[in-house]
């Protein structure tokens, strides 16, 4: 099964910052996981909240990512995957690994890297194509958001 995965987090650093939302769909568009989670240590994340719109109040009654039922459910979906697709996939996988998930040794497709070449903007700093935001890729293809951008299910 091919899965498409995205997360929202309290910041940019796996291992220090924490997951706020995990969404996984299959290649037919069926939602397999879509769950907000309450961070175990972070109590506020104003910079991330300004981007993803997820406030402490929104997750105060949600389970922690370490909740055994939720953790097992997500882990089982990951183990069922024969391909993982995402936008900046290594970011999401880094957060999942920091939260204790095992990532199967399957192909990982990072659409952000593919789109960077399509978009064609050169980054002299990185010696290649500049990575673009997901909203830039969506606009490029005329995508109409059903759910707000920066909601992991919408992304």
Tab-separated table of C-alpha atoms in Angstrom:
chain	number	residue	atom	x	y	z
A	1	UNK	CA	0.000	0.000	0.000
A	2	UNK	CA	1.250	3.465	-0.872
A	3	UNK	CA	0.688	6.060	1.838
A	4	UNK	CA	0.856	9.828	1.750
A	5	UNK	CA	1.872	11.332	5.039
A	6	UNK	CA	2.035	14.795	6.602
A	7	UNK	CA	2.470	16.206	10.077
A	8	UNK	CA	2.112	19.506	11.865
A	9	UNK	CA	4.510	20.280	14.691
A	10	UNK	CA	5.351	22.745	17.464
A	11	UNK	CA	8.511	23.776	15.606
A	12	UNK	CA	11.170	22.681	13.173
A	13	UNK	CA	13.425	20.475	15.291
A	14	UNK	CA	12.562	16.791	15.715
A	15	UNK	CA	13.549	15.609	19.154
A	16	UNK	CA	13.037	19.053	20.693
A	17	UNK	CA	9.761	20.121	19.120
A	18	UNK	CA	6.770	17.790	19.052
A	19	UNK	CA	3.986	16.522	16.834
A	20	UNK	CA	0.610	18.288	16.863
A	21	UNK	CA	-1.141	16.463	14.035
A	22	UNK	CA	-0.540	13.315	12.013
A	23	UNK	CA	-2.443	12.569	8.817
A	24	UNK	CA	-1.989	9.615	6.497
A	25	UNK	CA	-4.041	8.766	3.425
A	26	UNK	CA	-3.697	5.928	0.970
A	27	UNK	CA	-3.175	6.292	-2.764
A	28	UNK	CA	-6.921	6.216	-3.408
A	29	UNK	CA	-7.420	9.204	-1.085
A	30	UNK	CA	-8.912	7.260	1.833
A	31	UNK	CA	-8.052	8.800	5.191
A	32	UNK	CA	-6.240	6.206	7.298
A	33	UNK	CA	-5.139	8.492	10.157
A	34	UNK	CA	-6.072	12.081	10.918
A	35	UNK	CA	-5.416	12.960	14.521
A	36	UNK	CA	-4.458	15.973	16.541
A	37	UNK	CA	-2.168	15.114	19.441
A	38	UNK	CA	-1.253	16.900	22.634
A	39	UNK	CA	2.475	17.495	23.090
A	40	UNK	CA	3.973	15.892	26.160
A	41	UNK	CA	6.390	18.726	26.985
A	42	UNK	CA	5.655	21.821	24.894
A	43	UNK	CA	2.958	24.022	26.397
A	44	UNK	CA	2.993	26.776	23.785
A	45	UNK	CA	4.367	27.227	20.280
A	46	UNK	CA	3.532	30.742	19.083
A	47	UNK	CA	5.725	30.698	15.964
A	48	UNK	CA	4.357	27.361	14.748
A	49	UNK	CA	0.814	28.342	15.723
A	50	UNK	CA	1.104	31.426	13.504
A	51	UNK	CA	1.812	29.082	10.577
A	52	UNK	CA	-0.335	25.997	11.259
A	53	UNK	CA	-3.118	27.567	13.329
A	54	UNK	CA	-2.998	24.804	15.922
A	55	UNK	CA	-3.318	26.298	19.403
A	56	UNK	CA	-2.708	24.672	22.780
A	57	UNK	CA	-6.467	24.875	23.400
A	58	UNK	CA	-7.147	22.846	20.221
A	59	UNK	CA	-5.105	19.896	21.476
A	60	UNK	CA	-5.626	20.107	25.250
A	61	UNK	CA	-8.066	17.176	25.291
A	62	UNK	CA	-6.269	15.095	22.648
A	63	UNK	CA	-4.155	12.027	23.387
A	64	UNK	CA	-0.373	12.174	23.477
A	65	UNK	CA	1.352	10.559	20.516
A	66	UNK	CA	2.609	7.931	22.971
A	67	UNK	CA	-0.957	6.819	23.806
A	68	UNK	CA	-0.685	3.050	23.181
A	69	UNK	CA	-3.840	2.744	21.044
A	70	UNK	CA	-2.946	5.706	18.841
A	71	UNK	CA	0.731	4.780	18.638
A	72	UNK	CA	-0.090	1.196	17.619
A	73	UNK	CA	-2.638	2.371	15.033
A	74	UNK	CA	-0.134	4.715	13.384
A	75	UNK	CA	2.664	2.146	13.575
A	76	UNK	CA	0.500	-0.500	11.910
A	77	UNK	CA	-0.305	1.854	9.022
A	78	UNK	CA	3.400	2.612	8.600
A	79	UNK	CA	4.264	-1.113	8.611
A	80	UNK	CA	1.591	-1.761	5.946
A	81	UNK	CA	3.226	0.761	3.607
A	82	UNK	CA	5.273	-0.346	0.632
A	83	UNK	CA	5.915	3.285	-0.398
A	84	UNK	CA	5.802	6.530	1.592
A	85	UNK	CA	5.077	9.808	-0.191
A	86	UNK	CA	5.155	13.285	1.284
A	87	UNK	CA	6.188	16.871	0.818
A	88	UNK	CA	9.470	17.322	2.702
A	89	UNK	CA	9.133	13.692	3.715
A	90	UNK	CA	12.317	13.583	5.786
A	91	UNK	CA	10.926	16.309	8.070
A	92	UNK	CA	7.804	14.274	8.849
A	93	UNK	CA	9.695	11.005	9.200
A	94	UNK	CA	12.201	12.664	11.529
A	95	UNK	CA	9.384	13.715	13.853
A	96	UNK	CA	7.777	10.284	13.725
A	97	UNK	CA	11.086	8.618	14.552
A	98	UNK	CA	11.688	11.075	17.420
A	99	UNK	CA	8.248	10.077	18.741
A	100	UNK	CA	9.285	6.407	18.800
A	101	UNK	CA	7.911	5.105	15.515
A	102	UNK	CA	9.773	2.573	13.389
A	103	UNK	CA	9.848	3.557	9.739
A	104	UNK	CA	9.845	0.617	7.336
A	105	UNK	CA	12.643	0.297	4.817
A	106	UNK	CA	10.504	1.144	1.794
A	107	UNK	CA	10.884	3.700	-0.992
A	108	UNK	CA	10.254	7.270	0.152
A	109	UNK	CA	9.184	9.824	-2.426
A	110	UNK	CA	9.681	13.472	-1.559
A	111	UNK	CA	7.467	15.496	-3.870
A	112	UNK	CA	9.133	18.723	-2.659
A	113	UNK	CA	12.415	17.688	-4.260
A	114	UNK	CA	10.656	16.697	-7.491
A	115	UNK	CA	8.720	19.958	-7.620
A	116	UNK	CA	11.856	22.049	-7.018
A	117	UNK	CA	13.218	20.944	-10.388
A	118	UNK	CA	9.867	21.488	-12.125
A	119	UNK	CA	9.589	24.996	-10.681
A	120	UNK	CA	13.175	25.637	-11.736
A	121	UNK	CA	14.323	28.329	-9.304
A	122	UNK	CA	18.055	27.958	-8.696
A	123	UNK	CA	19.502	28.199	-5.183
A	124	UNK	CA	23.140	29.199	-5.386
A	125	UNK	CA	23.391	28.683	-1.622
A	126	UNK	CA	22.482	24.997	-1.964
A	127	UNK	CA	23.996	24.416	-5.406
A	128	UNK	CA	20.781	23.186	-6.981
A	129	UNK	CA	17.103	23.906	-7.182
A	130	UNK	CA	15.438	25.892	-4.401
A	131	UNK	CA	12.873	23.976	-2.409
A	132	UNK	CA	9.444	25.556	-2.648
A	133	UNK	CA	6.663	25.714	-0.091
A	134	UNK	CA	3.746	23.362	-0.574
A	135	UNK	CA	1.456	26.352	-1.099
A	136	UNK	CA	3.672	27.398	-4.031
A	137	UNK	CA	3.370	23.929	-5.578
A	138	UNK	CA	-0.399	23.949	-5.052
A	139	UNK	CA	-0.744	27.371	-6.676
A	140	UNK	CA	1.472	26.280	-9.582
A	141	UNK	CA	-0.933	23.430	-10.353
A	142	UNK	CA	-4.082	25.457	-9.612
A	143	UNK	CA	-4.998	23.311	-6.620
A	144	UNK	CA	-8.060	24.441	-4.686
A	145	UNK	CA	-7.754	23.697	-0.965
A	146	UNK	CA	-10.681	21.727	0.490
A	147	UNK	CA	-9.108	22.105	3.945
A	148	UNK	CA	-6.812	24.942	4.977
A	149	UNK	CA	-3.157	24.743	4.059
A	150	UNK	CA	-1.007	23.743	7.043
A	151	UNK	CA	-3.589	21.300	8.267
A	152	UNK	CA	-1.803	18.000	7.738
A	153	UNK	CA	-4.843	16.323	6.164
A	154	UNK	CA	-5.292	19.262	3.790
A	155	UNK	CA	-1.607	19.295	2.916
